Amino acid sequence: MNVGQKTRILHASDAAVAAAARILAEGGLVAFPTETVYGLGADATNPAAIAHLYQAKGRPAFNPLIAHVGELAAARGIARFDAAAIALAEAFWPGPLTLVLPKTQGCAVADLATAGLDTVAIRIPAHPVARDILRVFGGPVVAPSANISGHVSPTTAAHVQSDLAGRIDLIVDGGPVAVGVESTIVGCFDAPMLLRPGGLPRAEIERVLGRALVQPPADADSDQPLAPGMLASHYAPRARVRLNAQRLEPGEALLAFGLGAISGIDAAPVVMNLSERSDLDEAAANLFGHLRALDSKGVRTIAVMPIPNEGLGEAINDRLRRAAVGRE
């Protein structure tokens, strides 16, 4: 579509799924829910559609995209799986895990989607709407988060609309997502590598592998990332983000976690709590929505209380660190 045209919004239904598949086949852009965040879908084999997706998001073309497929057989058509990759796929797909694997010789995913790398990022989403769209469309779909590049990721259709209305063809509204942070990304290289913490905790992956995940090299957050979501500055609201706050400065909004005391809270213009129960699953589901809500208040700084770096806390802290880059 041309920028400025009207973006349709359809509630999830068989008719919405059919419309989404048709638009994808025609080279258009469709936002739809996954269990992690809302994705912005384009035909992964269509370079023109992928270029349009980059344009709509304002996304750097060197940042690779995840190809979403409906079943393991389809994934094996575009990537080479070793024993570790097969074990992870069988344990966690469909679900919030992305695997970065060597391309097959006949990989149909366009080079533009892989940013010129000889690897491809793949996952099978668990959300029924995403699965239905993939089934009816019948091919791989690249689907980065459905927001302006670098902004806070969308967890509702309204978030997508606020960023991309007039830039994309269709939003399929499937309600709020369940997980709330993007998929965990594991590179299946000589040794499995944790490229991005996400909706599947590290410990569960390591349990299946029977060994620890290795860490990416120190320069992985470079101008040529190994996987999606690895740019140093990402997931960012307009406001400055201050991490591990022990007290509030005048005028700061507070993103709280739990019911711990923090000085200066009585003067805060707005307070939102990721989880009063200190539940990391609940906090992950609320993270991007709360950041967007606080940002909409026009505050200059969002102070964030400390969050444990365990389980999904690792993914939450990763997103918060990237949101704070250049803003602390």
XYZ file of C-alpha atoms in Angstrom:
328
model
C 0.000 0.000 0.000
C 1.041 3.614 -0.359
C 1.780 5.495 2.854
C -1.336 7.401 3.849
C -3.838 4.800 2.657
C -6.290 3.435 5.173
C -5.210 0.374 7.175
C -8.028 -2.152 7.699
C -8.536 -3.693 11.138
C -10.344 -7.030 11.359
C -11.094 -9.063 14.460
C -9.630 -12.562 14.254
C -11.921 -14.882 12.277
C -11.806 -17.224 9.309
C -12.559 -14.263 7.064
C -9.726 -12.229 8.594
C -7.307 -15.139 8.135
C -8.330 -15.505 4.493
C -7.900 -11.766 3.917
C -4.479 -11.835 5.572
C -3.289 -14.748 3.422
C -4.551 -13.061 0.259
C -2.782 -9.780 1.079
C 0.471 -11.604 1.851
C 0.257 -13.456 -1.476
C -0.220 -10.118 -3.245
C 2.933 -8.709 -1.638
C 1.162 -6.695 1.062
C 1.831 -6.245 4.780
C -0.295 -7.750 7.560
C 0.084 -7.345 11.325
C -1.108 -10.314 13.385
C -0.750 -11.660 16.925
C 1.793 -14.246 17.956
C 2.137 -15.514 21.509
C 5.126 -13.174 22.017
C 4.227 -9.809 20.421
C 2.306 -8.671 17.341
C 4.295 -9.364 14.179
C 4.324 -7.487 10.878
C 4.106 -10.134 8.190
C 5.376 -10.185 4.622
C 5.999 -13.009 2.157
C 9.505 -14.199 3.071
C 10.217 -15.159 -0.555
C 9.239 -11.764 -2.036
C 12.083 -9.198 -1.975
C 9.763 -6.329 -2.954
C 7.386 -7.110 -0.073
C 10.327 -7.325 2.353
C 11.697 -3.997 1.113
C 8.238 -2.504 1.710
C 8.266 -3.971 5.230
C 11.637 -2.367 5.990
C 10.287 0.938 4.672
C 7.093 0.724 6.744
C 9.034 0.002 9.932
C 11.930 2.343 9.159
C 14.100 -0.723 9.935
C 17.800 -0.892 8.985
C 18.221 -3.330 6.096
C 21.217 -4.914 7.823
C 19.000 -6.192 10.665
C 17.834 -9.729 9.727
C 14.259 -10.963 10.034
C 12.707 -14.146 11.472
C 10.966 -16.455 9.018
C 7.807 -17.949 10.550
C 6.606 -21.325 9.298
C 3.759 -23.624 10.223
C 5.539 -26.945 10.743
C 8.954 -28.543 11.161
C 8.942 -29.996 7.647
C 8.675 -26.477 6.213
C 11.515 -25.296 8.448
C 13.740 -28.127 7.227
C 13.132 -26.984 3.667
C 14.878 -23.679 4.312
C 17.458 -24.525 7.009
C 19.857 -27.323 7.920
C 19.183 -28.835 11.341
C 21.835 -30.568 13.441
C 21.007 -32.833 16.385
C 20.848 -29.941 18.870
C 18.494 -27.967 16.631
C 16.199 -30.967 16.165
C 16.098 -31.531 19.929
C 15.176 -27.901 20.580
C 12.580 -27.794 17.816
C 10.890 -30.972 19.026
C 10.890 -29.722 22.628
C 9.735 -26.125 22.139
C 7.972 -25.676 18.788
C 5.435 -24.293 18.394
C 6.526 -21.673 20.910
C 8.660 -18.627 21.702
C 11.994 -20.001 20.438
C 13.815 -18.874 17.291
C 16.667 -20.942 15.874
C 19.391 -19.425 13.692
C 20.579 -22.140 11.309
C 22.564 -22.533 8.083
C 20.444 -22.053 4.978
C 19.689 -25.012 2.766
C 20.958 -24.816 -0.804
C 17.412 -24.261 -2.006
C 16.371 -21.850 0.775
C 13.460 -19.809 -0.581
C 13.787 -16.994 1.971
C 14.957 -13.872 0.165
C 18.516 -12.677 0.811
C 17.109 -9.306 1.837
C 15.354 -10.973 4.792
C 18.567 -12.601 6.005
C 20.590 -9.377 5.616
C 23.053 -11.178 3.367
C 23.997 -13.776 5.998
C 24.399 -17.470 5.180
C 22.072 -18.300 8.072
C 18.319 -17.930 8.498
C 16.299 -17.314 11.672
C 13.204 -19.539 11.940
C 10.423 -20.259 14.382
C 6.991 -21.879 14.554
C 4.650 -19.581 16.510
C 2.119 -21.012 18.945
C -0.690 -18.441 18.575
C -3.693 -19.982 16.787
C -4.261 -16.902 14.605
C -0.636 -16.882 13.448
C -0.776 -20.627 12.807
C -3.986 -20.279 10.775
C -2.520 -17.474 8.631
C 0.625 -19.506 7.940
C -1.446 -22.576 7.060
C -3.705 -20.743 4.622
C -0.860 -18.708 3.092
C 1.238 -21.841 2.657
C 4.740 -20.355 2.766
C 7.262 -18.721 5.105
C 6.367 -15.293 6.471
C 8.879 -12.845 7.908
C 7.290 -11.100 10.861
C 9.344 -8.680 12.967
C 7.511 -6.791 15.703
C 4.739 -4.627 14.240
C 6.038 -1.222 15.292
C 8.288 1.556 14.031
C 11.838 0.197 14.242
C 13.417 0.787 17.629
C 10.128 1.695 19.322
C 8.484 -0.327 22.081
C 7.150 -3.624 20.737
C 3.349 -4.025 20.379
C 1.334 -6.379 22.542
C -2.143 -5.276 21.349
C -3.669 -4.317 18.013
C -4.044 -0.752 19.296
C -0.265 -0.530 19.750
C 0.183 -1.579 16.117
C -2.369 0.956 14.945
C -0.651 3.801 16.811
C 2.663 3.105 15.032
C 1.739 1.766 11.604
C -1.733 3.017 10.619
C -1.509 4.226 7.026
C 1.700 2.258 6.437
C 0.383 -1.328 6.211
C -2.602 -3.064 4.647
C -4.249 -4.996 7.475
C -4.183 -5.526 11.248
C -5.716 -8.773 12.519
C -6.863 -8.119 16.084
C -6.503 -11.252 18.207
C -6.544 -9.496 21.572
C -3.611 -9.026 23.959
C -0.708 -11.448 23.565
C 0.203 -13.954 26.268
C 3.994 -13.811 26.618
C 4.705 -10.128 25.992
C 8.413 -10.283 25.071
C 9.931 -11.540 21.838
C 11.157 -15.064 21.269
C 14.416 -16.354 22.680
C 16.982 -16.704 19.874
C 19.522 -19.528 19.883
C 22.214 -19.803 17.234
C 22.912 -23.440 16.395
C 26.577 -22.993 15.544
C 29.506 -25.210 16.648
C 28.077 -24.796 20.140
C 24.504 -23.524 20.742
C 24.662 -19.776 21.512
C 22.133 -17.546 23.277
C 21.807 -14.636 20.860
C 18.803 -12.971 22.520
C 17.021 -13.774 25.790
C 13.272 -13.950 25.354
C 10.022 -15.699 26.124
C 11.619 -19.115 26.694
C 13.961 -19.055 29.738
C 17.584 -20.064 29.277
C 17.329 -22.812 31.921
C 14.666 -24.709 29.964
C 16.811 -24.684 26.822
C 19.907 -25.799 28.700
C 17.942 -28.629 30.301
C 17.094 -30.051 26.866
C 20.623 -29.537 25.520
C 22.281 -30.966 28.622
C 24.852 -28.160 28.554
C 25.160 -24.425 29.008
C 24.467 -22.030 26.158
C 27.528 -20.052 25.135
C 27.413 -16.269 25.011
C 27.734 -14.263 21.772
C 31.016 -12.478 21.056
C 31.550 -9.066 22.599
C 31.039 -7.296 19.262
C 27.704 -9.019 18.478
C 25.778 -5.750 19.070
C 27.462 -4.302 15.987
C 26.284 -2.772 12.745
C 25.868 -6.337 11.383
C 24.004 -8.302 14.065
C 23.932 -12.107 14.021
C 20.195 -12.204 14.693
C 17.114 -9.971 14.993
C 16.803 -7.663 18.003
C 20.543 -7.441 18.723
C 21.093 -3.769 17.900
C 22.375 -1.967 20.990
C 19.542 0.590 20.954
C 16.162 -1.095 20.534
C 12.665 -1.375 22.066
C 12.926 2.303 23.016
C 10.253 4.755 24.177
C 10.699 8.470 23.497
C 11.377 9.139 27.176
C 14.765 8.599 28.773
C 14.925 5.288 30.662
C 16.827 5.073 33.963
C 17.469 1.554 35.221
C 17.791 0.024 38.703
C 16.344 3.126 40.349
C 16.528 3.206 44.159
C 14.843 6.608 44.455
C 12.783 8.855 42.198
C 13.991 12.207 40.967
C 11.452 15.057 40.614
C 9.187 14.600 37.596
C 10.160 10.990 36.881
C 7.531 8.362 36.133
C 8.030 5.007 37.837
C 7.950 1.551 36.313
C 7.745 -0.562 39.461
C 8.206 -4.247 40.168
C 6.770 -5.776 43.323
C 5.882 -3.788 46.395
C 9.367 -2.717 47.463
C 9.769 0.766 48.907
C 11.322 3.513 46.804
C 11.832 7.062 48.021
C 10.165 9.904 46.149
C 7.213 7.837 44.943
C 4.648 10.191 46.482
C 5.686 12.932 44.045
C 5.718 10.726 40.949
C 3.412 12.014 38.186
C 2.508 8.441 37.210
C 3.319 4.963 38.527
C 2.745 1.618 36.823
C 3.686 -1.756 38.288
C 4.855 -4.628 36.093
C 3.729 -7.082 38.770
C 2.725 -6.274 42.324
C 3.131 -10.023 43.018
C 6.765 -9.920 41.801
C 5.759 -12.466 39.153
C 8.220 -12.384 36.241
C 5.758 -13.976 33.797
C 3.230 -11.231 34.537
C 5.962 -8.592 34.313
C 7.039 -9.819 30.870
C 3.453 -9.725 29.598
C 3.057 -6.142 30.865
C 6.476 -4.751 29.911
C 5.902 -3.193 26.501
C 2.333 -2.093 27.211
C 3.405 -0.311 30.398
C 6.349 1.376 28.652
C 4.005 2.629 25.930
C 1.450 3.837 28.494
C 4.076 5.730 30.500
C 5.560 7.217 27.339
C 2.124 8.465 26.287
C 2.004 10.640 29.420
C 4.745 12.858 27.985
C 7.176 12.324 30.854
C 10.855 13.029 30.208
C 12.230 10.095 32.224
C 10.958 6.647 33.205
C 12.731 5.261 36.278
C 12.685 1.463 36.498
C 12.985 -0.464 39.752
C 15.474 -3.378 39.858
C 14.195 -6.649 38.379
C 15.728 -10.045 39.222
C 17.891 -11.364 36.385
C 16.516 -14.913 36.491
C 13.948 -16.786 34.379
C 12.087 -14.289 32.198
C 13.813 -11.519 34.163
C 16.827 -12.025 31.873
C 14.724 -11.123 28.821
C 13.029 -8.217 30.614
C 16.374 -6.734 31.651
C 17.773 -7.234 28.147
C 14.894 -5.208 26.648
C 15.191 -2.511 29.300
C 18.955 -2.144 28.757
C 18.402 -1.722 25.031
C 15.575 0.776 25.658
C 17.958 2.800 27.839
C 20.924 2.946 25.437
C 21.669 6.575 24.671
C 18.957 7.698 27.072
C 20.486 7.056 30.488
